[in-house]
Amino acid sequence: MWKQMLLTEQLEIQMDESNHLFEVRLRRTDQEDTAAVRLSHAELIQILHTLLEINRSFRGDISYFHSVQVMVKP
């Protein structure tokens, strides 16, 4: 069962706890169709780690370890 976690004018985030799914919906305007991305729990964790790495880079933090670069499939 889907549970809404965040709702803004452009962004909607939902989760399905029983199936371990995460869904993000993006919309530009009310007239346009909504783009949706549905991720598994493992994919969500990978995105969280990536976003944290980006945040550390933006802040200029010095890493205590070197993260492994993941190759993105085209």
PDB file of C-alpha atoms in Angstrom:
ATOM      1  CA  MET A   1       0.000   0.000   0.000  1.00  0.00           C
ATOM      2  CA  TRP A   2       1.420   3.378  -1.030  1.00  0.00           C
ATOM      3  CA  LYS A   3       2.014   6.006   1.638  1.00  0.00           C
ATOM      4  CA  GLN A   4       2.679   9.622   0.687  1.00  0.00           C
ATOM      5  CA  MET A   5       5.844  10.954   2.310  1.00  0.00           C
ATOM      6  CA  LEU A   6       6.297  14.370   0.657  1.00  0.00           C
ATOM      7  CA  LEU A   7       4.141  16.563  -1.564  1.00  0.00           C
ATOM      8  CA  THR A   8       5.190  19.889  -3.069  1.00  0.00           C
ATOM      9  CA  GLU A   9       4.171  21.726  -6.228  1.00  0.00           C
ATOM     10  CA  GLN A  10       6.831  19.901  -8.267  1.00  0.00           C
ATOM     11  CA  LEU A  11       7.656  16.791  -6.263  1.00  0.00           C
ATOM     12  CA  GLU A  12       5.754  13.868  -4.785  1.00  0.00           C
ATOM     13  CA  ILE A  13       7.448  11.033  -2.900  1.00  0.00           C
ATOM     14  CA  GLN A  14       5.661   7.830  -1.927  1.00  0.00           C
ATOM     15  CA  MET A  15       6.721   4.529  -0.442  1.00  0.00           C
ATOM     16  CA  ASP A  16       5.284   1.036  -0.445  1.00  0.00           C
ATOM     17  CA  GLU A  17       6.626  -0.431   2.761  1.00  0.00           C
ATOM     18  CA  SER A  18       5.337  -3.958   2.179  1.00  0.00           C
ATOM     19  CA  ASN A  19       7.053  -4.257  -1.230  1.00  0.00           C
ATOM     20  CA  HIS A  20      10.083  -2.080  -0.377  1.00  0.00           C
ATOM     21  CA  LEU A  21       9.458   0.373  -3.209  1.00  0.00           C
ATOM     22  CA  PHE A  22      10.115   4.101  -3.421  1.00  0.00           C
ATOM     23  CA  GLU A  23       8.471   6.333  -6.013  1.00  0.00           C
ATOM     24  CA  VAL A  24       9.255   9.908  -7.029  1.00  0.00           C
ATOM     25  CA  ARG A  25       6.921  11.894  -9.272  1.00  0.00           C
ATOM     26  CA  LEU A  26       8.061  15.132 -10.894  1.00  0.00           C
ATOM     27  CA  ARG A  27       5.911  17.675 -12.684  1.00  0.00           C
ATOM     28  CA  ARG A  28       6.789  20.985 -14.282  1.00  0.00           C
ATOM     29  CA  THR A  29       3.308  22.472 -14.575  1.00  0.00           C
ATOM     30  CA  ASP A  30      -0.234  21.364 -13.904  1.00  0.00           C
ATOM     31  CA  GLN A  31      -0.887  20.837 -17.618  1.00  0.00           C
ATOM     32  CA  GLU A  32       2.037  18.480 -18.238  1.00  0.00           C
ATOM     33  CA  ASP A  33       2.141  14.771 -17.541  1.00  0.00           C
ATOM     34  CA  THR A  34       3.963  13.627 -14.464  1.00  0.00           C
ATOM     35  CA  ALA A  35       7.285  11.781 -14.793  1.00  0.00           C
ATOM     36  CA  ALA A  36       7.624   8.939 -12.296  1.00  0.00           C
ATOM     37  CA  VAL A  37      10.591   6.876 -11.151  1.00  0.00           C
ATOM     38  CA  ARG A  38      10.069   3.755  -9.061  1.00  0.00           C
ATOM     39  CA  LEU A  39      13.067   2.292  -7.227  1.00  0.00           C
ATOM     40  CA  SER A  40      13.783  -0.773  -5.149  1.00  0.00           C
ATOM     41  CA  HIS A  41      15.196  -0.482  -1.645  1.00  0.00           C
ATOM     42  CA  ALA A  42      18.714  -1.249  -2.913  1.00  0.00           C
ATOM     43  CA  GLU A  43      18.488   1.450  -5.587  1.00  0.00           C
ATOM     44  CA  LEU A  44      17.208   3.925  -2.989  1.00  0.00           C
ATOM     45  CA  ILE A  45      20.221   3.238  -0.758  1.00  0.00           C
ATOM     46  CA  GLN A  46      22.583   3.776  -3.719  1.00  0.00           C
ATOM     47  CA  ILE A  47      20.931   7.122  -4.480  1.00  0.00           C
ATOM     48  CA  LEU A  48      21.148   8.181  -0.822  1.00  0.00           C
ATOM     49  CA  HIS A  49      24.878   7.433  -0.740  1.00  0.00           C
ATOM     50  CA  THR A  50      25.349   9.325  -4.007  1.00  0.00           C
ATOM     51  CA  LEU A  51      23.444  12.364  -2.723  1.00  0.00           C
ATOM     52  CA  LEU A  52      25.476  12.365   0.489  1.00  0.00           C
ATOM     53  CA  GLU A  53      28.704  12.247  -1.548  1.00  0.00           C
ATOM     54  CA  ILE A  54      27.468  15.193  -3.658  1.00  0.00           C
ATOM     55  CA  ASN A  55      26.595  17.105  -0.486  1.00  0.00           C
ATOM     56  CA  ARG A  56      30.062  16.477   0.973  1.00  0.00           C
ATOM     57  CA  SER A  57      31.609  17.685  -2.284  1.00  0.00           C
ATOM     58  CA  PHE A  58      29.499  20.861  -2.290  1.00  0.00           C
ATOM     59  CA  ARG A  59      30.487  21.591   1.314  1.00  0.00           C
ATOM     60  CA  GLY A  60      34.170  20.923   0.609  1.00  0.00           C
ATOM     61  CA  ASP A  61      34.461  18.110   3.136  1.00  0.00           C
ATOM     62  CA  ILE A  62      37.628  16.015   3.099  1.00  0.00           C
ATOM     63  CA  SER A  63      36.866  12.302   2.916  1.00  0.00           C
ATOM     64  CA  TYR A  64      38.453   9.891   5.358  1.00  0.00           C
ATOM     65  CA  PHE A  65      38.110   7.232   2.682  1.00  0.00           C
ATOM     66  CA  HIS A  66      37.777   7.141  -1.092  1.00  0.00           C
ATOM     67  CA  SER A  67      34.403   6.036  -2.358  1.00  0.00           C
ATOM     68  CA  VAL A  68      34.202   3.615  -5.267  1.00  0.00           C
ATOM     69  CA  GLN A  69      33.033   5.242  -8.476  1.00  0.00           C
ATOM     70  CA  VAL A  70      30.080   3.401  -9.996  1.00  0.00           C
ATOM     71  CA  MET A  71      29.823   3.134 -13.754  1.00  0.00           C
ATOM     72  CA  VAL A  72      26.392   4.211 -14.984  1.00  0.00           C
ATOM     73  CA  LYS A  73      24.883   2.081 -17.737  1.00  0.00           C
ATOM     74  CA  PRO A  74      23.761   4.093 -20.786  1.00  0.00           C
TER      75      PRO A  74
END
